[in-house]
Amino acid sequence: MTYSEFFSHVVDVVEGVGAAILVIGGLGAFARFALEVAVRRDQDAYGHLRKNLGRVILLGLEVLIIADIIRTIVVDSTLENVAVLGTIVLIRVVLSFSLEVEIDGMWPWNQWRVAPHKPPSES
């Protein structure tokens, strides 16, 4: 087995882990939603479902980005593949950023305002 073949298999495993996170995490989020609706009668069950699904998607995207980076750097390092990787990472970063805003309900730079600790002091 060559170096390139080995890392090609590693990429396949990492992609499988990313897909498993999305599928299993999504099913888990819906199972928790059903439990909150049926047993606890939680009024904000839908809000919790959206947050949990958002977190699952973020984690899955991060793992899939790792697979894309490994593939581009180790397996197929052509200029065209690097450009495609850059585009994919840019799209996923924008998607991750918008999911973070959707989950937290605020811009990331405003999170210190609602946190229980003091904002970082200026040096």
Short mmCIF file of N, CA, C and O in Angstrom, two decimals:
data_model
loop_
_atom_site.label_atom_id
_atom_site.label_comp_id
_atom_site.label_asym_id
_atom_site.label_seq_id
_atom_site.Cartn_x
_atom_site.Cartn_y
_atom_site.Cartn_z
N MET A 1 0.84 -1.17 0.00
CA MET A 1 0.00 0.00 0.00
C MET A 1 0.90 1.24 0.00
O MET A 1 1.80 1.36 0.81
N THR A 2 0.60 2.15 -0.91
CA THR A 2 1.39 3.36 -1.01
C THR A 2 0.90 4.42 -0.02
O THR A 2 -0.17 4.30 0.57
N TYR A 3 1.72 5.43 0.12
CA TYR A 3 1.41 6.56 1.00
C TYR A 3 0.09 7.21 0.60
O TYR A 3 -0.77 7.49 1.43
N SER A 4 -0.08 7.44 -0.68
CA SER A 4 -1.30 8.08 -1.19
C SER A 4 -2.53 7.21 -0.97
O SER A 4 -3.59 7.71 -0.61
N GLU A 5 -2.39 5.90 -1.21
CA GLU A 5 -3.51 4.99 -0.99
C GLU A 5 -3.92 4.96 0.48
O GLU A 5 -5.11 4.93 0.81
N PHE A 6 -2.92 4.95 1.37
CA PHE A 6 -3.20 4.92 2.80
C PHE A 6 -4.03 6.14 3.20
O PHE A 6 -5.05 6.02 3.87
N PHE A 7 -3.58 7.32 2.79
CA PHE A 7 -4.31 8.52 3.18
C PHE A 7 -5.63 8.66 2.45
O PHE A 7 -6.56 9.29 2.95
N SER A 8 -5.76 8.03 1.31
CA SER A 8 -7.06 7.99 0.64
C SER A 8 -8.05 7.20 1.49
O SER A 8 -9.21 7.59 1.62
N HIS A 9 -7.58 6.11 2.09
CA HIS A 9 -8.44 5.33 2.98
C HIS A 9 -8.74 6.10 4.27
O HIS A 9 -9.85 6.03 4.81
N VAL A 10 -7.74 6.84 4.77
CA VAL A 10 -7.95 7.67 5.96
C VAL A 10 -9.04 8.70 5.68
O VAL A 10 -9.93 8.92 6.51
N VAL A 11 -8.99 9.32 4.51
CA VAL A 11 -10.00 10.31 4.12
C VAL A 11 -11.39 9.65 4.08
O VAL A 11 -12.37 10.23 4.54
N ASP A 12 -11.46 8.45 3.53
CA ASP A 12 -12.73 7.73 3.49
C ASP A 12 -13.29 7.50 4.89
O ASP A 12 -14.49 7.67 5.14
N VAL A 13 -12.41 7.13 5.83
CA VAL A 13 -12.85 6.89 7.21
C VAL A 13 -13.32 8.19 7.85
O VAL A 13 -14.37 8.23 8.50
N VAL A 14 -12.56 9.27 7.66
CA VAL A 14 -12.94 10.56 8.25
C VAL A 14 -14.26 11.04 7.67
O VAL A 14 -15.13 11.56 8.39
N GLU A 15 -14.46 10.88 6.37
CA GLU A 15 -15.74 11.24 5.76
C GLU A 15 -16.88 10.39 6.32
O GLU A 15 -17.98 10.88 6.54
N GLY A 16 -16.61 9.10 6.54
CA GLY A 16 -17.61 8.23 7.13
C GLY A 16 -17.98 8.66 8.54
O GLY A 16 -19.15 8.64 8.93
N VAL A 17 -16.97 9.08 9.31
CA VAL A 17 -17.23 9.58 10.66
C VAL A 17 -18.07 10.84 10.60
O VAL A 17 -19.03 11.01 11.36
N GLY A 18 -17.75 11.74 9.67
CA GLY A 18 -18.53 12.97 9.52
C GLY A 18 -19.97 12.68 9.15
O GLY A 18 -20.90 13.27 9.70
N ALA A 19 -20.17 11.75 8.23
CA ALA A 19 -21.53 11.38 7.83
C ALA A 19 -22.26 10.71 8.99
O ALA A 19 -23.45 10.96 9.21
N ALA A 20 -21.56 9.87 9.75
CA ALA A 20 -22.18 9.20 10.89
C ALA A 20 -22.59 10.22 11.96
O ALA A 20 -23.66 10.09 12.57
N ILE A 21 -21.76 11.23 12.17
CA ILE A 21 -22.12 12.28 13.12
C ILE A 21 -23.41 12.95 12.69
O ILE A 21 -24.31 13.18 13.50
N LEU A 22 -23.51 13.26 11.39
CA LEU A 22 -24.72 13.92 10.90
C LEU A 22 -25.95 13.04 11.04
O LEU A 22 -27.00 13.49 11.51
N VAL A 23 -25.84 11.78 10.67
CA VAL A 23 -27.00 10.88 10.72
C VAL A 23 -27.38 10.53 12.15
O VAL A 23 -28.53 10.71 12.58
N ILE A 24 -26.41 10.05 12.93
CA ILE A 24 -26.71 9.63 14.31
C ILE A 24 -27.08 10.84 15.17
O ILE A 24 -28.03 10.78 15.96
N GLY A 25 -26.36 11.93 15.00
CA GLY A 25 -26.69 13.14 15.75
C GLY A 25 -28.05 13.68 15.40
O GLY A 25 -28.80 14.14 16.27
N GLY A 26 -28.40 13.65 14.11
CA GLY A 26 -29.72 14.11 13.69
C GLY A 26 -30.82 13.24 14.26
O GLY A 26 -31.84 13.74 14.76
N LEU A 27 -30.61 11.93 14.21
CA LEU A 27 -31.60 11.02 14.81
C LEU A 27 -31.72 11.24 16.32
O LEU A 27 -32.81 11.23 16.88
N GLY A 28 -30.58 11.47 16.97
CA GLY A 28 -30.59 11.74 18.40
C GLY A 28 -31.32 13.03 18.74
O GLY A 28 -32.07 13.10 19.72
N ALA A 29 -31.12 14.06 17.91
CA ALA A 29 -31.81 15.33 18.14
C ALA A 29 -33.32 15.17 17.99
O ALA A 29 -34.10 15.71 18.79
N PHE A 30 -33.74 14.40 16.98
CA PHE A 30 -35.18 14.17 16.81
C PHE A 30 -35.75 13.29 17.91
O PHE A 30 -36.90 13.48 18.34
N ALA A 31 -34.97 12.32 18.40
CA ALA A 31 -35.43 11.49 19.50
C ALA A 31 -35.61 12.32 20.77
O ALA A 31 -36.60 12.18 21.49
N ARG A 32 -34.65 13.22 21.00
CA ARG A 32 -34.77 14.10 22.17
C ARG A 32 -35.97 15.02 22.02
O ARG A 32 -36.68 15.30 22.99
N PHE A 33 -36.21 15.50 20.80
CA PHE A 33 -37.37 16.36 20.54
C PHE A 33 -38.66 15.60 20.85
O PHE A 33 -39.56 16.13 21.52
N ALA A 34 -38.75 14.35 20.38
CA ALA A 34 -39.95 13.55 20.63
C ALA A 34 -40.15 13.32 22.13
O ALA A 34 -41.27 13.39 22.63
N LEU A 35 -39.06 13.09 22.85
CA LEU A 35 -39.14 12.89 24.29
C LEU A 35 -39.62 14.17 24.98
O LEU A 35 -40.47 14.12 25.86
N GLU A 36 -39.09 15.30 24.58
CA GLU A 36 -39.49 16.58 25.18
C GLU A 36 -40.96 16.89 24.90
O GLU A 36 -41.65 17.43 25.75
N VAL A 37 -41.42 16.55 23.71
CA VAL A 37 -42.81 16.83 23.36
C VAL A 37 -43.75 15.86 24.06
O VAL A 37 -44.75 16.27 24.66
N ALA A 38 -43.43 14.57 24.01
CA ALA A 38 -44.35 13.55 24.51
C ALA A 38 -44.35 13.43 26.03
O ALA A 38 -45.41 13.35 26.64
N VAL A 39 -43.17 13.44 26.64
CA VAL A 39 -43.08 13.15 28.07
C VAL A 39 -43.06 14.44 28.89
O VAL A 39 -43.83 14.60 29.83
N ARG A 40 -42.18 15.33 28.54
CA ARG A 40 -41.98 16.53 29.37
C ARG A 40 -42.93 17.66 29.01
O ARG A 40 -43.05 18.62 29.76
N ARG A 41 -43.51 17.59 27.84
CA ARG A 41 -44.40 18.65 27.34
C ARG A 41 -43.72 20.02 27.38
O ARG A 41 -44.28 21.01 27.81
N ASP A 42 -42.48 20.02 26.94
CA ASP A 42 -41.65 21.23 26.93
C ASP A 42 -42.19 22.21 25.88
O ASP A 42 -42.39 21.85 24.73
N GLN A 43 -42.41 23.43 26.29
CA GLN A 43 -42.96 24.44 25.39
C GLN A 43 -41.93 24.89 24.35
O GLN A 43 -42.30 25.36 23.28
N ASP A 44 -40.64 24.77 24.68
CA ASP A 44 -39.60 25.21 23.74
C ASP A 44 -38.89 24.03 23.10
O ASP A 44 -37.72 24.10 22.77
N ALA A 45 -39.61 22.92 22.91
CA ALA A 45 -39.00 21.73 22.32
C ALA A 45 -38.49 22.00 20.91
O ALA A 45 -37.42 21.52 20.53
N TYR A 46 -39.23 22.77 20.14
CA TYR A 46 -38.81 23.09 18.78
C TYR A 46 -37.52 23.91 18.78
O TYR A 46 -36.61 23.67 17.99
N GLY A 47 -37.42 24.85 19.69
CA GLY A 47 -36.20 25.64 19.81
C GLY A 47 -35.00 24.79 20.17
O GLY A 47 -33.90 24.96 19.63
N HIS A 48 -35.20 23.83 21.09
CA HIS A 48 -34.13 22.92 21.45
C HIS A 48 -33.74 22.03 20.27
O HIS A 48 -32.56 21.74 20.07
N LEU A 49 -34.73 21.59 19.50
CA LEU A 49 -34.45 20.77 18.32
C LEU A 49 -33.58 21.55 17.33
O LEU A 49 -32.60 21.02 16.83
N ARG A 50 -33.93 22.79 17.07
CA ARG A 50 -33.14 23.60 16.15
C ARG A 50 -31.72 23.78 16.63
O ARG A 50 -30.76 23.67 15.85
N LYS A 51 -31.54 24.04 17.93
CA LYS A 51 -30.19 24.21 18.48
C LYS A 51 -29.40 22.91 18.39
O LYS A 51 -28.23 22.91 18.00
N ASN A 52 -30.04 21.80 18.76
CA ASN A 52 -29.33 20.52 18.72
C ASN A 52 -28.96 20.13 17.29
O ASN A 52 -27.85 19.63 17.04
N LEU A 53 -29.88 20.33 16.34
CA LEU A 53 -29.56 20.03 14.94
C LEU A 53 -28.45 20.93 14.43
O LEU A 53 -27.56 20.49 13.68
N GLY A 54 -28.49 22.19 14.81
CA GLY A 54 -27.42 23.11 14.41
C GLY A 54 -26.07 22.67 14.92
O GLY A 54 -25.07 22.70 14.20
N ARG A 55 -26.02 22.23 16.16
CA ARG A 55 -24.75 21.75 16.74
C ARG A 55 -24.26 20.50 16.02
O ARG A 55 -23.06 20.35 15.76
N VAL A 56 -25.18 19.61 15.69
CA VAL A 56 -24.80 18.38 14.97
C VAL A 56 -24.25 18.74 13.59
O VAL A 56 -23.22 18.20 13.17
N ILE A 57 -24.91 19.64 12.91
CA ILE A 57 -24.45 20.04 11.57
C ILE A 57 -23.08 20.70 11.66
O ILE A 57 -22.19 20.42 10.84
N LEU A 58 -22.87 21.56 12.65
CA LEU A 58 -21.56 22.21 12.81
C LEU A 58 -20.46 21.19 13.04
O LEU A 58 -19.40 21.26 12.42
N LEU A 59 -20.70 20.23 13.92
CA LEU A 59 -19.69 19.22 14.20
C LEU A 59 -19.42 18.36 12.96
O LEU A 59 -18.26 18.10 12.62
N GLY A 60 -20.47 17.95 12.28
CA GLY A 60 -20.30 17.17 11.06
C GLY A 60 -19.53 17.93 9.99
O GLY A 60 -18.65 17.37 9.32
N LEU A 61 -19.83 19.22 9.83
CA LEU A 61 -19.12 20.03 8.85
C LEU A 61 -17.64 20.15 9.19
O LEU A 61 -16.78 20.10 8.30
N GLU A 62 -17.32 20.32 10.46
CA GLU A 62 -15.92 20.43 10.86
C GLU A 62 -15.16 19.16 10.51
O GLU A 62 -14.03 19.22 10.01
N VAL A 63 -15.76 18.01 10.77
CA VAL A 63 -15.09 16.74 10.46
C VAL A 63 -14.94 16.58 8.94
O VAL A 63 -13.89 16.14 8.45
N LEU A 64 -15.96 16.96 8.18
CA LEU A 64 -15.86 16.85 6.73
C LEU A 64 -14.83 17.81 6.15
O LEU A 64 -14.17 17.50 5.15
N ILE A 65 -14.65 18.97 6.78
CA ILE A 65 -13.59 19.89 6.34
C ILE A 65 -12.23 19.25 6.55
O ILE A 65 -11.34 19.38 5.70
N ILE A 66 -12.06 18.54 7.67
CA ILE A 66 -10.79 17.85 7.92
C ILE A 66 -10.51 16.86 6.80
O ILE A 66 -9.38 16.78 6.29
N ALA A 67 -11.52 16.11 6.39
CA ALA A 67 -11.33 15.13 5.31
C ALA A 67 -10.95 15.84 4.01
O ALA A 67 -10.05 15.36 3.29
N ASP A 68 -11.60 16.96 3.70
CA ASP A 68 -11.26 17.70 2.48
C ASP A 68 -9.83 18.22 2.51
O ASP A 68 -9.12 18.19 1.51
N ILE A 69 -9.40 18.70 3.66
CA ILE A 69 -8.04 19.22 3.79
C ILE A 69 -7.02 18.10 3.60
O ILE A 69 -6.04 18.25 2.87
N ILE A 70 -7.25 16.97 4.25
CA ILE A 70 -6.32 15.84 4.11
C ILE A 70 -6.26 15.39 2.65
O ILE A 70 -5.18 15.15 2.10
N ARG A 71 -7.42 15.28 2.01
CA ARG A 71 -7.45 14.84 0.63
C ARG A 71 -6.67 15.79 -0.27
O ARG A 71 -5.87 15.37 -1.11
N THR A 72 -6.86 17.07 -0.09
CA THR A 72 -6.22 18.05 -0.96
C THR A 72 -4.72 18.12 -0.71
O THR A 72 -3.93 18.18 -1.66
N ILE A 73 -4.30 18.09 0.53
CA ILE A 73 -2.88 18.24 0.84
C ILE A 73 -2.10 16.97 0.53
O ILE A 73 -1.02 17.02 -0.05
N VAL A 74 -2.64 15.82 0.90
CA VAL A 74 -1.87 14.59 0.81
C VAL A 74 -2.17 13.80 -0.45
O VAL A 74 -1.27 13.32 -1.13
N VAL A 75 -3.44 13.64 -0.79
CA VAL A 75 -3.81 12.72 -1.86
C VAL A 75 -3.75 13.40 -3.23
O VAL A 75 -3.09 12.92 -4.14
N ASP A 76 -4.46 14.50 -3.41
CA ASP A 76 -4.57 15.16 -4.71
C ASP A 76 -4.17 16.62 -4.59
O ASP A 76 -5.01 17.50 -4.48
N SER A 77 -2.90 16.91 -4.63
CA SER A 77 -2.46 18.28 -4.43
C SER A 77 -2.19 18.98 -5.77
O SER A 77 -1.05 19.26 -6.12
N THR A 78 -3.24 19.25 -6.51
CA THR A 78 -3.13 20.03 -7.74
C THR A 78 -3.70 21.42 -7.47
O THR A 78 -4.44 21.64 -6.50
N LEU A 79 -3.35 22.35 -8.30
CA LEU A 79 -3.82 23.73 -8.13
C LEU A 79 -5.34 23.80 -8.23
O LEU A 79 -5.99 24.53 -7.48
N GLU A 80 -5.92 23.01 -9.12
CA GLU A 80 -7.37 22.98 -9.26
C GLU A 80 -8.05 22.46 -7.98
O GLU A 80 -9.03 23.02 -7.52
N ASN A 81 -7.48 21.41 -7.39
CA ASN A 81 -8.05 20.86 -6.16
C ASN A 81 -7.90 21.81 -4.98
O ASN A 81 -8.77 21.87 -4.11
N VAL A 82 -6.80 22.56 -4.95
CA VAL A 82 -6.62 23.55 -3.89
C VAL A 82 -7.67 24.66 -4.02
O VAL A 82 -8.23 25.11 -3.03
N ALA A 83 -7.95 25.08 -5.25
CA ALA A 83 -8.98 26.10 -5.48
C ALA A 83 -10.36 25.57 -5.07
O ALA A 83 -11.15 26.29 -4.45
N VAL A 84 -10.64 24.32 -5.40
CA VAL A 84 -11.92 23.72 -5.01
C VAL A 84 -12.00 23.62 -3.49
O VAL A 84 -13.04 23.93 -2.89
N LEU A 85 -10.91 23.21 -2.84
CA LEU A 85 -10.88 23.14 -1.38
C LEU A 85 -11.14 24.51 -0.77
O LEU A 85 -11.92 24.64 0.17
N GLY A 86 -10.50 25.54 -1.30
CA GLY A 86 -10.71 26.88 -0.80
C GLY A 86 -12.16 27.31 -0.91
O GLY A 86 -12.72 27.90 0.03
N THR A 87 -12.79 26.98 -2.02
CA THR A 87 -14.20 27.31 -2.20
C THR A 87 -15.08 26.54 -1.22
O THR A 87 -15.99 27.10 -0.60
N ILE A 88 -14.81 25.26 -1.07
CA ILE A 88 -15.59 24.42 -0.15
C ILE A 88 -15.44 24.93 1.28
O ILE A 88 -16.42 25.06 2.02
N VAL A 89 -14.20 25.22 1.69
CA VAL A 89 -13.97 25.70 3.05
C VAL A 89 -14.65 27.05 3.25
O VAL A 89 -15.26 27.29 4.30
N LEU A 90 -14.59 27.93 2.26
CA LEU A 90 -15.25 29.23 2.37
C LEU A 90 -16.76 29.07 2.54
O LEU A 90 -17.37 29.69 3.43
N ILE A 91 -17.36 28.20 1.74
CA ILE A 91 -18.80 27.96 1.85
C ILE A 91 -19.14 27.38 3.21
O ILE A 91 -20.10 27.79 3.87
N ARG A 92 -18.35 26.42 3.67
CA ARG A 92 -18.63 25.80 4.97
C ARG A 92 -18.39 26.76 6.13
O ARG A 92 -19.09 26.69 7.14
N VAL A 93 -17.42 27.66 5.99
CA VAL A 93 -17.20 28.65 7.05
C VAL A 93 -18.38 29.60 7.14
O VAL A 93 -18.86 29.91 8.23
N VAL A 94 -18.88 30.05 5.99
CA VAL A 94 -20.05 30.93 5.99
C VAL A 94 -21.25 30.19 6.56
O VAL A 94 -22.01 30.75 7.38
N LEU A 95 -21.42 28.94 6.18
CA LEU A 95 -22.52 28.15 6.72
C LEU A 95 -22.37 27.95 8.23
O LEU A 95 -23.33 28.09 8.99
N SER A 96 -21.16 27.63 8.68
CA SER A 96 -20.91 27.46 10.11
C SER A 96 -21.18 28.74 10.87
O SER A 96 -21.79 28.73 11.95
N PHE A 97 -20.75 29.86 10.32
CA PHE A 97 -20.97 31.15 10.97
C PHE A 97 -22.45 31.45 11.10
O PHE A 97 -22.93 31.85 12.17
N SER A 98 -23.20 31.22 10.03
CA SER A 98 -24.63 31.50 10.09
C SER A 98 -25.34 30.52 11.03
O SER A 98 -26.31 30.90 11.70
N LEU A 99 -24.88 29.28 11.12
CA LEU A 99 -25.45 28.33 12.07
C LEU A 99 -25.16 28.75 13.51
O LEU A 99 -26.03 28.63 14.38
N GLU A 100 -23.95 29.25 13.76
CA GLU A 100 -23.62 29.75 15.10
C GLU A 100 -24.56 30.88 15.50
O GLU A 100 -25.05 30.93 16.63
N VAL A 101 -24.81 31.80 14.57
CA VAL A 101 -25.73 32.91 14.85
C VAL A 101 -27.13 32.37 15.10
O VAL A 101 -27.83 32.82 16.01
N GLU A 102 -27.55 31.39 14.33
CA GLU A 102 -28.88 30.80 14.49
C GLU A 102 -29.01 30.09 15.84
O GLU A 102 -30.03 30.20 16.52
N ILE A 103 -27.97 29.38 16.25
CA ILE A 103 -28.01 28.64 17.51
C ILE A 103 -28.01 29.60 18.70
O ILE A 103 -28.83 29.47 19.62
N ASP A 104 -27.09 30.55 18.70
CA ASP A 104 -26.93 31.44 19.85
C ASP A 104 -27.87 32.64 19.82
O ASP A 104 -28.08 33.27 20.84
N GLY A 105 -28.39 32.96 18.66
CA GLY A 105 -29.29 34.09 18.55
C GLY A 105 -28.60 35.44 18.60
O GLY A 105 -29.24 36.46 18.86
N MET A 106 -27.28 35.45 18.39
CA MET A 106 -26.54 36.71 18.41
C MET A 106 -25.24 36.54 17.63
O MET A 106 -24.82 35.42 17.34
N TRP A 107 -24.64 37.66 17.30
CA TRP A 107 -23.34 37.63 16.62
C TRP A 107 -22.28 37.12 17.60
O TRP A 107 -22.37 37.40 18.80
N PRO A 108 -21.30 36.39 17.12
CA PRO A 108 -20.28 35.85 18.02
C PRO A 108 -19.56 36.93 18.84
O PRO A 108 -19.19 36.69 19.99
N TRP A 109 -19.37 38.10 18.30
CA TRP A 109 -18.67 39.15 19.03
C TRP A 109 -19.54 39.82 20.10
O TRP A 109 -19.06 40.65 20.85
N ASN A 110 -20.81 39.45 20.19
CA ASN A 110 -21.69 39.96 21.25
C ASN A 110 -21.89 38.97 22.38
O ASN A 110 -22.62 39.27 23.33
N GLN A 111 -21.27 37.80 22.31
CA GLN A 111 -21.50 36.77 23.33
C GLN A 111 -20.98 37.18 24.69
O GLN A 111 -21.51 36.76 25.70
N TRP A 112 -19.97 38.00 24.76
CA TRP A 112 -19.43 38.42 26.07
C TRP A 112 -20.45 39.22 26.85
O TRP A 112 -20.39 39.28 28.07
N ARG A 113 -21.41 39.83 26.17
CA ARG A 113 -22.40 40.66 26.86
C ARG A 113 -23.38 39.83 27.69
O ARG A 113 -23.93 40.33 28.65
N VAL A 114 -23.61 38.59 27.30
CA VAL A 114 -24.55 37.74 28.04
C VAL A 114 -23.84 36.70 28.90
O VAL A 114 -24.48 36.00 29.66
N ALA A 115 -22.53 36.60 28.77
CA ALA A 115 -21.77 35.62 29.55
C ALA A 115 -21.69 36.07 31.01
O ALA A 115 -21.69 37.26 31.30
N PRO A 116 -21.62 35.11 31.95
CA PRO A 116 -21.59 35.46 33.37
C PRO A 116 -20.27 36.09 33.82
O PRO A 116 -20.20 36.66 34.87
N HIS A 117 -19.23 36.00 33.00
CA HIS A 117 -17.94 36.58 33.39
C HIS A 117 -17.76 37.95 32.77
O HIS A 117 -18.52 38.37 31.89
N LYS A 118 -16.73 38.65 33.19
CA LYS A 118 -16.45 39.98 32.69
C LYS A 118 -15.87 39.89 31.28
O LYS A 118 -15.21 38.92 30.93
N PRO A 119 -16.09 40.94 30.47
CA PRO A 119 -15.47 40.96 29.14
C PRO A 119 -13.96 41.10 29.29
O PRO A 119 -13.48 41.58 30.31
N PRO A 120 -13.23 40.66 28.28
CA PRO A 120 -11.77 40.78 28.36
C PRO A 120 -11.39 42.24 28.47
O PRO A 120 -11.92 43.10 27.79
N SER A 121 -10.43 42.54 29.34
CA SER A 121 -10.00 43.93 29.52
C SER A 121 -9.04 44.32 28.42
O SER A 121 -8.33 43.51 27.85
N GLU A 122 -9.05 45.58 28.14
CA GLU A 122 -8.16 46.10 27.10
C GLU A 122 -6.78 46.30 27.69
O GLU A 122 -6.62 46.82 28.79
N SER A 123 -5.77 45.88 26.97
CA SER A 123 -4.40 46.00 27.45
C SER A 123 -3.70 47.15 26.81
O SER A 123 -3.88 47.49 25.71
#
